[in-house]
Tab-separated table of C-alpha atoms in Angstrom:
chain	number	residue	atom	x	y	z
A	1429	MET	CA	71.754	88.224	120.636
A	1430	THR	CA	70.907	91.298	118.546
A	1431	PRO	CA	73.449	94.150	118.748
A	1432	THR	CA	72.092	97.217	120.550
A	1433	ASN	CA	73.861	99.387	117.985
A	1434	PRO	CA	74.367	97.713	114.582
A	1435	GLU	CA	76.454	100.627	113.263
A	1436	VAL	CA	80.056	99.625	112.603
A	1437	LEU	CA	82.787	102.113	111.763
A	1438	VAL	CA	85.453	100.733	109.418
A	1439	SER	CA	88.637	102.777	109.019
A	1440	GLY	CA	90.243	102.255	105.610
A	1441	ALA	CA	88.858	102.020	102.063
A	1442	SER	CA	91.498	99.934	100.297
A	1443	VAL	CA	90.774	96.177	100.165
A	1444	ALA	CA	89.996	94.802	103.644
A	1445	GLY	CA	87.683	97.693	104.554
A	1446	PRO	CA	85.273	97.499	101.591
A	1447	THR	CA	85.297	93.676	101.699
A	1448	LEU	CA	84.265	93.799	105.344
A	1449	ALA	CA	81.679	96.517	104.661
A	1450	TYR	CA	80.047	94.443	101.914
A	1451	TRP	CA	79.574	91.439	104.150
A	1452	LEU	CA	78.533	93.452	107.202
A	1453	ARG	CA	75.784	95.017	105.108
A	1454	ARG	CA	74.713	91.586	103.870
A	1455	HIS	CA	74.460	90.416	107.481
A	1456	GLY	CA	72.224	93.247	108.668
A	1457	PHE	CA	74.803	95.655	110.089
A	1458	THR	CA	75.154	99.312	109.080
A	1459	PRO	CA	78.789	99.945	108.133
A	1460	THR	CA	80.381	103.343	107.616
A	1461	VAL	CA	83.824	103.508	105.979
A	1462	VAL	CA	86.093	106.450	106.780
A	1463	GLU	CA	89.168	107.030	104.602
A	1464	ARG	CA	91.904	109.605	105.078
A	1465	ALA	CA	92.445	110.076	101.314
A	1466	PRO	CA	90.260	112.853	99.851
A	1467	ALA	CA	88.825	110.542	97.179
A	1468	LEU	CA	89.084	106.989	95.933
A	1469	ARG	CA	92.632	106.575	94.708
A	1470	ALA	CA	93.235	106.113	91.003
A	1471	GLY	CA	91.854	102.744	90.033
A	1472	LEU	CA	95.196	101.484	88.708
A	1473	GLY	CA	97.368	102.697	91.585
A	1474	GLY	CA	99.660	100.596	93.747
A	1475	HIS	CA	101.553	97.500	92.716
A	1476	ALA	CA	100.264	94.221	91.349
A	1477	VAL	CA	98.867	91.876	94.009
A	1478	ASP	CA	97.928	88.203	93.905
A	1479	LEU	CA	94.671	86.586	94.916
A	1480	PHE	CA	95.067	82.891	95.581
A	1481	GLY	CA	92.618	80.094	96.444
A	1482	PRO	CA	90.393	81.279	99.312
A	1483	ALA	CA	90.640	84.954	98.324
A	1484	VAL	CA	89.373	84.093	94.835
A	1485	GLU	CA	86.552	82.178	96.515
A	1486	VAL	CA	85.641	85.240	98.610
A	1487	ALA	CA	85.665	87.416	95.475
A	1488	GLU	CA	83.279	84.946	93.848
A	1489	ARG	CA	80.949	84.962	96.861
A	1490	THR	CA	81.066	88.762	96.878
A	1491	GLY	CA	79.869	88.800	93.278
A	1492	ILE	CA	82.918	90.583	91.852
A	1493	LEU	CA	84.915	87.700	90.374
A	1494	ALA	CA	83.913	88.496	86.774
A	1495	GLN	CA	85.172	92.079	87.172
A	1496	VAL	CA	88.343	90.903	88.885
A	1497	LEU	CA	89.109	88.417	86.124
A	1498	ALA	CA	88.480	91.061	83.455
A	1499	ALA	CA	90.901	93.413	85.227
A	1500	ARG	CA	93.735	90.892	85.684
A	1501	THR	CA	97.182	92.064	84.645
A	1502	ARG	CA	97.722	89.269	82.096
A	1503	THR	CA	101.453	89.358	82.797
A	1504	GLU	CA	102.448	85.736	82.256
A	1505	LEU	CA	106.155	85.769	81.382
A	1506	VAL	CA	109.131	86.936	83.441
A	1507	THR	CA	112.497	87.566	81.842
A	1508	LEU	CA	115.515	87.832	84.123
A	1509	GLU	CA	117.939	89.942	82.115
A	1510	ARG	CA	121.676	89.611	82.669
A	1511	PRO	CA	123.808	92.230	80.887
A	1512	GLY	CA	126.412	90.479	78.732
A	1513	ARG	CA	124.775	87.058	79.161
A	1514	SER	CA	121.705	85.344	77.848
A	1515	PRO	CA	118.416	86.119	79.636
A	1516	VAL	CA	116.437	83.561	81.645
A	1517	GLU	CA	112.726	83.271	80.925
A	1518	LEU	CA	110.062	81.887	83.238
A	1519	ASP	CA	106.391	81.175	82.613
A	1520	MET	CA	104.516	82.503	85.665
A	1521	ARG	CA	101.661	80.080	85.093
A	1522	GLY	CA	103.902	77.212	86.153
A	1523	LEU	CA	104.886	79.051	89.314
A	1524	VAL	CA	101.381	79.857	90.526
A	1525	ALA	CA	100.141	76.364	89.659
A	1526	GLY	CA	102.391	75.058	92.425
A	1527	ILE	CA	100.759	77.410	94.936
A	1528	SER	CA	97.048	77.238	94.117
A	1529	ASP	CA	94.773	76.104	91.328
A	1530	ARG	CA	92.925	79.432	91.534
A	1531	HIS	CA	94.914	82.626	91.009
A	1532	VAL	CA	94.390	86.170	89.749
A	1533	GLU	CA	96.973	88.957	89.583
A	1534	ILE	CA	95.431	92.434	89.651
A	1535	MET	CA	96.561	95.986	90.365
A	1536	ARG	CA	95.788	96.740	94.003
A	1537	GLY	CA	94.115	100.043	93.152
A	1538	GLU	CA	91.825	98.423	90.621
A	1539	LEU	CA	90.763	95.778	93.135
A	1540	ALA	CA	89.930	98.581	95.591
A	1541	ALA	CA	87.914	100.369	92.896
A	1542	ILE	CA	85.930	97.200	92.101
A	1543	LEU	CA	85.150	96.702	95.798
A	1544	HIS	CA	84.106	100.338	96.165
A	1545	GLU	CA	81.753	100.073	93.208
A	1546	ALA	CA	80.207	96.943	94.730
A	1547	THR	CA	79.500	98.726	98.019
A	1548	ARG	CA	79.037	102.448	97.363
A	1549	HIS	CA	75.251	102.303	96.927
A	1550	ASP	CA	74.676	100.503	100.254
A	1551	VAL	CA	77.575	101.712	102.405
A	1552	GLU	CA	78.318	105.222	103.644
A	1553	TYR	CA	81.828	106.352	102.670
A	1554	ARG	CA	83.480	109.373	104.283
A	1555	PHE	CA	86.568	110.355	102.312
A	1556	GLY	CA	88.985	113.035	103.439
A	1557	ASP	CA	88.580	112.278	107.137
A	1558	SER	CA	90.110	110.081	109.840
A	1559	ILE	CA	89.564	109.046	113.424
A	1560	ARG	CA	90.948	111.377	116.073
A	1561	THR	CA	89.866	109.654	119.307
A	1562	LEU	CA	88.050	106.494	120.433
A	1563	HIS	CA	86.347	106.098	123.807
A	1564	GLN	CA	84.697	102.773	124.617
A	1565	ASP	CA	82.002	102.053	127.178
A	1566	GLY	CA	79.675	99.151	127.855
A	1567	ASP	CA	77.283	99.995	125.029
A	1568	GLY	CA	79.408	101.417	122.226
A	1569	VAL	CA	82.297	103.579	121.056
A	1570	GLU	CA	82.328	107.370	120.993
A	1571	VAL	CA	84.374	108.495	118.001
A	1572	THR	CA	85.672	111.940	117.157
A	1573	PHE	CA	87.017	112.743	113.701
A	1574	GLU	CA	89.590	115.144	112.324
A	1575	HIS	CA	86.909	116.977	110.352
A	1576	GLY	CA	83.414	115.505	110.757
A	1577	PRO	CA	81.175	115.714	113.847
A	1578	PRO	CA	81.461	113.090	116.621
A	1579	ARG	CA	79.422	109.899	116.261
A	1580	ARG	CA	78.653	106.798	118.257
A	1581	PHE	CA	79.096	103.280	116.881
A	1582	GLY	CA	78.509	99.808	118.208
A	1583	LEU	CA	81.893	98.558	116.953
A	1584	VAL	CA	85.037	99.956	115.322
A	1585	VAL	CA	87.324	98.042	112.931
A	1586	GLY	CA	90.760	99.218	111.890
A	1587	ALA	CA	91.371	98.232	108.262
A	1588	ASP	CA	93.815	101.087	107.794
A	1589	GLY	CA	96.959	99.259	106.797
A	1590	LEU	CA	100.487	98.724	108.027
A	1591	HIS	CA	100.664	102.118	109.765
A	1592	SER	CA	97.199	101.841	111.308
A	1593	GLY	CA	95.891	104.812	113.250
A	1594	VAL	CA	93.255	102.677	114.982
A	1595	ARG	CA	95.953	100.305	116.212
A	1596	ARG	CA	97.946	103.208	117.600
A	1597	LEU	CA	94.937	104.682	119.430
A	1598	VAL	CA	93.805	101.399	120.999
A	1599	PHE	CA	96.898	99.194	121.312
A	1600	GLY	CA	99.846	101.596	121.387
A	1601	GLU	CA	102.640	102.759	119.129
A	1602	GLU	CA	103.572	100.781	116.030
A	1603	ALA	CA	107.127	100.154	117.239
A	1604	GLY	CA	105.796	97.650	119.747
A	1605	PHE	CA	104.405	95.412	116.991
A	1606	ARG	CA	106.747	95.916	114.032
A	1607	HIS	CA	109.056	93.091	113.005
A	1608	TYR	CA	111.557	94.220	110.384
A	1609	LEU	CA	112.429	91.551	107.812
A	1610	GLY	CA	115.578	93.246	106.528
A	1611	GLY	CA	114.553	95.058	103.364
A	1612	TYR	CA	112.729	97.881	101.596
A	1613	LEU	CA	110.555	98.314	98.573
A	1614	GLY	CA	109.796	101.191	96.251
A	1615	VAL	CA	107.118	101.358	93.545
A	1616	PHE	CA	106.273	103.987	90.942
A	1617	THR	CA	104.723	104.443	87.505
A	1618	LEU	CA	106.762	105.258	84.401
A	1619	PRO	CA	106.302	105.196	80.620
A	1620	ASN	CA	106.323	101.726	79.062
A	1621	TYR	CA	109.322	102.668	76.923
A	1622	ARG	CA	110.178	99.013	76.276
A	1623	ASP	CA	106.689	98.275	74.989
A	1624	LEU	CA	106.240	95.374	77.397
A	1625	GLN	CA	103.196	93.252	76.592
A	1626	GLY	CA	102.300	90.443	79.005
A	1627	ARG	CA	105.914	90.306	80.164
A	1628	MET	CA	107.863	91.448	83.205
A	1629	VAL	CA	111.582	92.140	82.916
A	1630	ALA	CA	113.829	91.919	85.953
A	1631	TRP	CA	117.428	92.395	87.069
A	1632	SER	CA	119.055	91.034	90.213
A	1633	ALA	CA	122.315	91.558	92.088
A	1634	PRO	CA	123.304	90.629	95.643
A	1635	GLY	CA	120.804	92.276	97.941
A	1636	ARG	CA	118.898	94.073	95.169
A	1637	THR	CA	116.214	93.305	92.614
A	1638	VAL	CA	114.329	95.496	90.155
A	1639	ALA	CA	111.346	94.523	88.039
A	1640	MET	CA	109.325	96.425	85.449
A	1641	TYR	CA	105.953	95.252	84.158
A	1642	PRO	CA	103.176	96.701	82.001
A	1643	VAL	CA	99.890	98.213	83.160
A	1644	ARG	CA	97.918	97.176	80.107
A	1645	GLN	CA	94.868	99.368	80.809
A	1646	THR	CA	96.898	102.604	80.647
A	1647	GLY	CA	99.809	101.665	78.386
A	1648	GLU	CA	102.198	102.654	81.190
A	1649	ALA	CA	104.528	100.485	83.260
A	1650	ARG	CA	105.227	99.987	86.937
A	1651	ALA	CA	108.722	99.680	88.451
A	1652	LEU	CA	109.261	97.659	91.630
A	1653	PHE	CA	112.515	97.991	93.598
A	1654	LEU	CA	113.473	95.597	96.395
A	1655	PHE	CA	116.673	95.852	98.409
A	1656	ARG	CA	118.149	94.538	101.622
A	1657	ALA	CA	119.355	96.669	104.529
A	1658	ALA	CA	120.822	95.126	107.671
A	1659	GLU	CA	119.218	97.773	109.875
A	1660	GLU	CA	116.180	99.976	109.457
A	1661	LEU	CA	116.942	103.236	107.698
A	1662	ARG	CA	116.272	106.560	109.369
A	1663	TYR	CA	114.031	108.878	107.363
A	1664	ASP	CA	110.874	110.932	107.677
A	1665	HIS	CA	107.889	108.927	106.403
A	1666	THR	CA	106.366	112.151	105.030
A	1667	ASP	CA	109.532	113.224	103.173
A	1668	LEU	CA	109.218	111.804	99.648
A	1669	GLU	CA	112.461	113.396	98.503
A	1670	ALA	CA	114.389	111.638	101.263
A	1671	GLN	CA	112.805	108.325	100.276
A	1672	LYS	CA	113.700	108.860	96.616
A	1673	ARG	CA	117.262	109.654	97.634
A	1674	LEU	CA	117.521	106.378	99.582
A	1675	LEU	CA	116.268	104.472	96.549
A	1676	ARG	CA	118.802	106.122	94.246
A	1677	GLU	CA	121.612	105.401	96.700
A	1678	ALA	CA	120.682	101.717	96.831
A	1679	PHE	CA	120.676	101.423	93.012
A	1680	GLY	CA	123.390	103.855	92.042
A	1681	GLU	CA	125.381	101.861	89.483
A	1682	ARG	CA	124.977	102.431	85.758
A	1683	THR	CA	123.936	99.007	84.579
A	1684	TRP	CA	120.944	97.330	82.942
A	1685	GLU	CA	117.948	99.706	82.788
A	1686	LEU	CA	118.647	101.359	86.140
A	1687	PRO	CA	119.639	104.851	84.896
A	1688	ARG	CA	116.660	104.991	82.510
A	1689	ILE	CA	114.138	103.789	85.091
A	1690	LEU	CA	115.424	106.067	87.852
A	1691	SER	CA	115.376	109.050	85.478
A	1692	GLU	CA	111.582	108.770	85.600
A	1693	LEU	CA	111.396	108.878	89.393
A	1694	ASP	CA	110.967	112.621	89.833
A	1695	GLY	CA	108.219	112.795	87.222
A	1696	ALA	CA	106.296	109.789	88.560
A	1697	PRO	CA	102.661	110.590	89.396
A	1698	ASP	CA	102.867	108.151	92.310
A	1699	PHE	CA	105.611	106.854	94.571
A	1700	TYR	CA	105.487	104.371	97.435
A	1701	PHE	CA	108.404	103.483	99.688
A	1702	ASP	CA	108.379	101.448	102.882
A	1703	ALA	CA	110.193	98.886	104.971
A	1704	ILE	CA	109.350	95.219	104.474
A	1705	THR	CA	107.941	94.583	107.923
A	1706	GLN	CA	105.422	92.347	109.614
A	1707	ILE	CA	102.899	93.293	112.284
A	1708	ARG	CA	102.920	90.733	115.095
A	1709	MET	CA	100.303	91.052	117.843
A	1710	PRO	CA	99.246	88.491	120.454
A	1711	SER	CA	95.656	89.672	119.931
A	1712	TRP	CA	94.154	92.182	117.533
A	1713	SER	CA	90.917	92.809	119.448
A	1714	SER	CA	90.255	94.970	122.496
A	1715	GLY	CA	86.734	95.522	123.783
A	1716	ARG	CA	84.595	96.775	120.912
A	1717	VAL	CA	87.543	97.416	118.591
A	1718	THR	CA	89.313	94.936	116.330
A	1719	LEU	CA	91.759	95.033	113.420
A	1720	VAL	CA	91.670	93.346	110.028
A	1721	GLY	CA	94.318	92.869	107.340
A	1722	ASP	CA	97.692	94.617	107.516
A	1723	ALA	CA	96.580	96.692	110.508
A	1724	GLY	CA	96.489	93.603	112.701
A	1725	TYR	CA	98.665	90.972	111.059
A	1726	SER	CA	100.564	92.208	108.013
A	1727	PRO	CA	102.762	89.359	106.719
A	1728	ALA	CA	104.960	92.008	104.963
A	1729	PRO	CA	104.231	94.197	101.919
A	1730	ALA	CA	105.114	92.909	98.432
A	1731	VAL	CA	106.467	89.562	99.648
A	1732	GLY	CA	103.939	88.201	102.140
A	1733	GLY	CA	100.593	87.657	100.423
A	1734	GLY	CA	98.930	90.324	102.542
A	1735	THR	CA	96.039	90.913	100.148
A	1736	VAL	CA	94.879	87.308	100.474
A	1737	VAL	CA	95.051	87.430	104.266
A	1738	ALA	CA	93.182	90.751	104.298
A	1739	VAL	CA	90.339	89.528	102.068
A	1740	VAL	CA	89.921	86.266	103.966
A	1741	GLY	CA	90.204	87.979	107.354
A	1742	ALA	CA	87.509	90.520	106.467
A	1743	TYR	CA	85.148	87.798	105.245
A	1744	VAL	CA	85.677	85.675	108.348
A	1745	LEU	CA	85.208	88.628	110.715
A	1746	ALA	CA	81.851	89.497	109.149
A	1747	GLY	CA	80.812	85.844	109.253
A	1748	GLU	CA	81.700	85.506	112.930
A	1749	LEU	CA	79.725	88.655	113.799
A	1750	ARG	CA	76.731	87.205	111.980
A	1751	ALA	CA	77.063	83.830	113.713
A	1752	ALA	CA	77.328	85.533	117.111
A	1753	GLY	CA	74.255	87.662	116.493
A	1754	GLY	CA	76.333	90.802	116.925
A	1755	ASP	CA	77.879	89.752	120.244
A	1756	HIS	CA	81.330	91.224	119.682
A	1757	THR	CA	82.948	89.315	122.553
A	1758	ARG	CA	82.044	85.950	121.023
A	1759	ALA	CA	82.582	87.134	117.465
A	1760	PHE	CA	86.050	88.624	117.985
A	1761	ALA	CA	87.215	85.526	119.861
A	1762	GLY	CA	85.861	83.301	117.089
A	1763	TYR	CA	87.492	85.513	114.445
A	1764	GLU	CA	90.918	85.273	116.078
A	1765	ARG	CA	90.602	81.497	116.470
A	1766	ALA	CA	89.428	81.043	112.881
A	1767	ILE	CA	92.296	82.913	111.222
A	1768	GLY	CA	94.968	82.457	113.884
A	1769	GLU	CA	96.633	79.553	112.093
A	1770	LEU	CA	96.506	81.410	108.772
A	1771	VAL	CA	98.188	84.408	110.389
A	1772	ARG	CA	100.875	82.282	112.041
A	1773	ARG	CA	101.677	80.362	108.867
A	1774	SER	CA	101.613	83.474	106.691
A	1775	ARG	CA	104.500	84.918	108.678
A	1776	ALA	CA	106.754	82.278	107.106
A	1777	ILE	CA	105.936	83.447	103.578
A	1778	GLY	CA	107.753	86.813	103.625
A	1779	PRO	CA	111.215	85.599	104.700
A	1780	THR	CA	110.993	82.641	102.293
A	1781	VAL	CA	109.971	84.819	99.338
A	1782	MET	CA	112.683	87.363	100.158
A	1783	LYS	CA	115.344	84.650	99.810
A	1784	THR	CA	114.160	84.043	96.254
A	1785	LEU	CA	113.359	87.590	95.187
A	1786	ILE	CA	116.335	89.330	96.837
A	1787	PRO	CA	119.266	86.868	96.958
A	1788	ALA	CA	121.722	88.119	99.568
A	1789	THR	CA	125.065	86.897	98.145
A	1790	PRO	CA	126.633	86.351	94.706
A	1791	ARG	CA	126.322	82.581	95.233
A	1792	GLN	CA	122.613	82.902	96.050
A	1793	VAL	CA	122.107	85.031	92.932
A	1794	TRP	CA	123.852	82.346	90.857
A	1795	LEU	CA	121.885	79.487	92.416
A	1796	THR	CA	118.559	81.259	91.925
A	1797	THR	CA	119.414	82.068	88.315
A	1798	GLN	CA	120.470	78.495	87.577
A	1799	ALA	CA	117.293	77.112	89.124
A	1800	LEU	CA	115.176	79.423	86.977
A	1801	ARG	CA	117.238	78.581	83.869
A	1802	LEU	CA	116.960	74.822	84.313
A	1803	LEU	CA	113.349	74.611	85.436
A	1804	PRO	CA	111.715	75.014	81.987
A	1805	ARG	CA	113.810	72.092	80.672
A	1806	LEU	CA	112.479	69.648	83.260
A	1807	PRO	CA	109.479	67.385	82.576
A	1808	GLY	CA	106.167	69.022	83.436
A	1809	ALA	CA	105.384	66.642	86.307
A	1810	LEU	CA	108.741	67.345	87.963
A	1811	GLN	CA	108.299	71.096	87.493
A	1812	ARG	CA	104.983	70.960	89.338
A	1813	ARG	CA	106.515	68.938	92.178
A	1814	LEU	CA	109.381	71.406	92.576
A	1815	TRP	CA	107.061	74.408	92.580
A	1816	ALA	CA	104.793	72.717	95.097
A	1817	PHE	CA	107.793	72.061	97.355
A	1818	GLN	CA	109.033	75.649	97.026
A	1819	ALA	CA	105.559	76.998	97.720
A	1820	ARG	CA	104.910	75.077	100.923
A	1821	PRO	CA	104.680	78.271	103.030
A	1822	ALA	CA	101.939	79.489	100.699
A	1823	ARG	CA	99.872	76.464	101.726
A	1824	ALA	CA	99.082	78.651	104.716
A	1825	LEU	CA	96.405	80.155	102.508
A	1826	GLU	CA	94.379	76.980	102.924
A	1827	ALA	CA	94.368	77.245	106.733
A	1828	VAL	CA	90.877	78.786	106.927
A	1829	ASP	CA	87.824	76.634	106.229
A	1830	LEU	CA	85.509	78.895	104.236
A	1831	GLU	CA	82.899	76.145	104.010
A	1832	ARG	CA	82.011	76.955	107.585
A	1833	TYR	CA	80.636	80.282	106.340
A	1834	ASP	CA	78.623	78.893	103.439
A	1835	GLY	CA	75.412	80.138	105.032
A	1836	ALA	CA	76.847	83.634	105.109
A	1837	ALA	CA	76.225	84.108	101.405
A	1838	GLY	CA	72.539	84.210	102.115
A	1839	GLY	CA	72.725	86.751	104.919
A	1840	SER	CA	70.317	89.604	105.346
A	1841	GLY	CA	70.836	93.021	103.920
């Protein structure tokens, strides 16, 4: 079946959206990407994200792996600093080896910039606009925008993140799908006053963890704050000052580097704050509209491996549309079947990682510290076995068989 209207509107120009647009174009569709931000965000924005196994494979098939590897953070050592006691050092290469034999850590913004560069000559991008309304009928979707003129598309895909506007318009309010995991994160840029090179430094206390790592391309550093909260906090998502106040209240003591790091908060050129939540939906497709990445199945920001799931989900969605000849009913059903197990397993990653990254009690802090302290002294074979055991939830990343889409690499376009 050939689609009567091969034009596909993709909302969101971060990672899932451009990945999907690349493969849709390769398969003979005509994607348009609409993005609320007025321009492509700074190429080094956001926090560091990990690409494991199948996501690295998708990057290779997309033709961007060389650029991704060149842009990797190269942060390989983590030092857990304990004021008044000796620090604990961990080689990150041993950790990721227990999860996957293929891994790249990259700044999220730089990954988005690489994907944009790979698609901008063949894909229409509309920055500074967003979808206002969607009206489906038997042949397509009528879309109105906040600024641009109305247009008609064959399909619409929401790749617009945790707080997806497409999801709200088609499936209902976010509250019906949010699953709070019990914590918050904050991220911002600051001067690399400790001259960190290839090393992350971290501090942990019951219910709270802070890490600072270098952004080698700019000479700056990025601070990541994680803290637990038994109940969701009440604040206006548009009020940055209120969010900064909550972060300061959670890390108010004068210890370690906290006063120095927080002194840079007001002058930070960027600041991100959000709850660590999952999106759980029984189905992420409705008629001619579907969701990809965090919009449909976020496994939780910072702790859930969402970038991997987004990249793989986008690739699979495009492949299923190609295999179905544009028949969205068949393609969307095949897409949900193909990544359903990945989505279900990925939900176990966030809570498991939170137990390690944000120990809840003094005893858990002690146990985590002792495990990290003793691990480097163990024989290499035993280290790998322990990491593999700890990383069992991350085996979810192998739940999708990419070999099924081998023919996709030779699609039209």
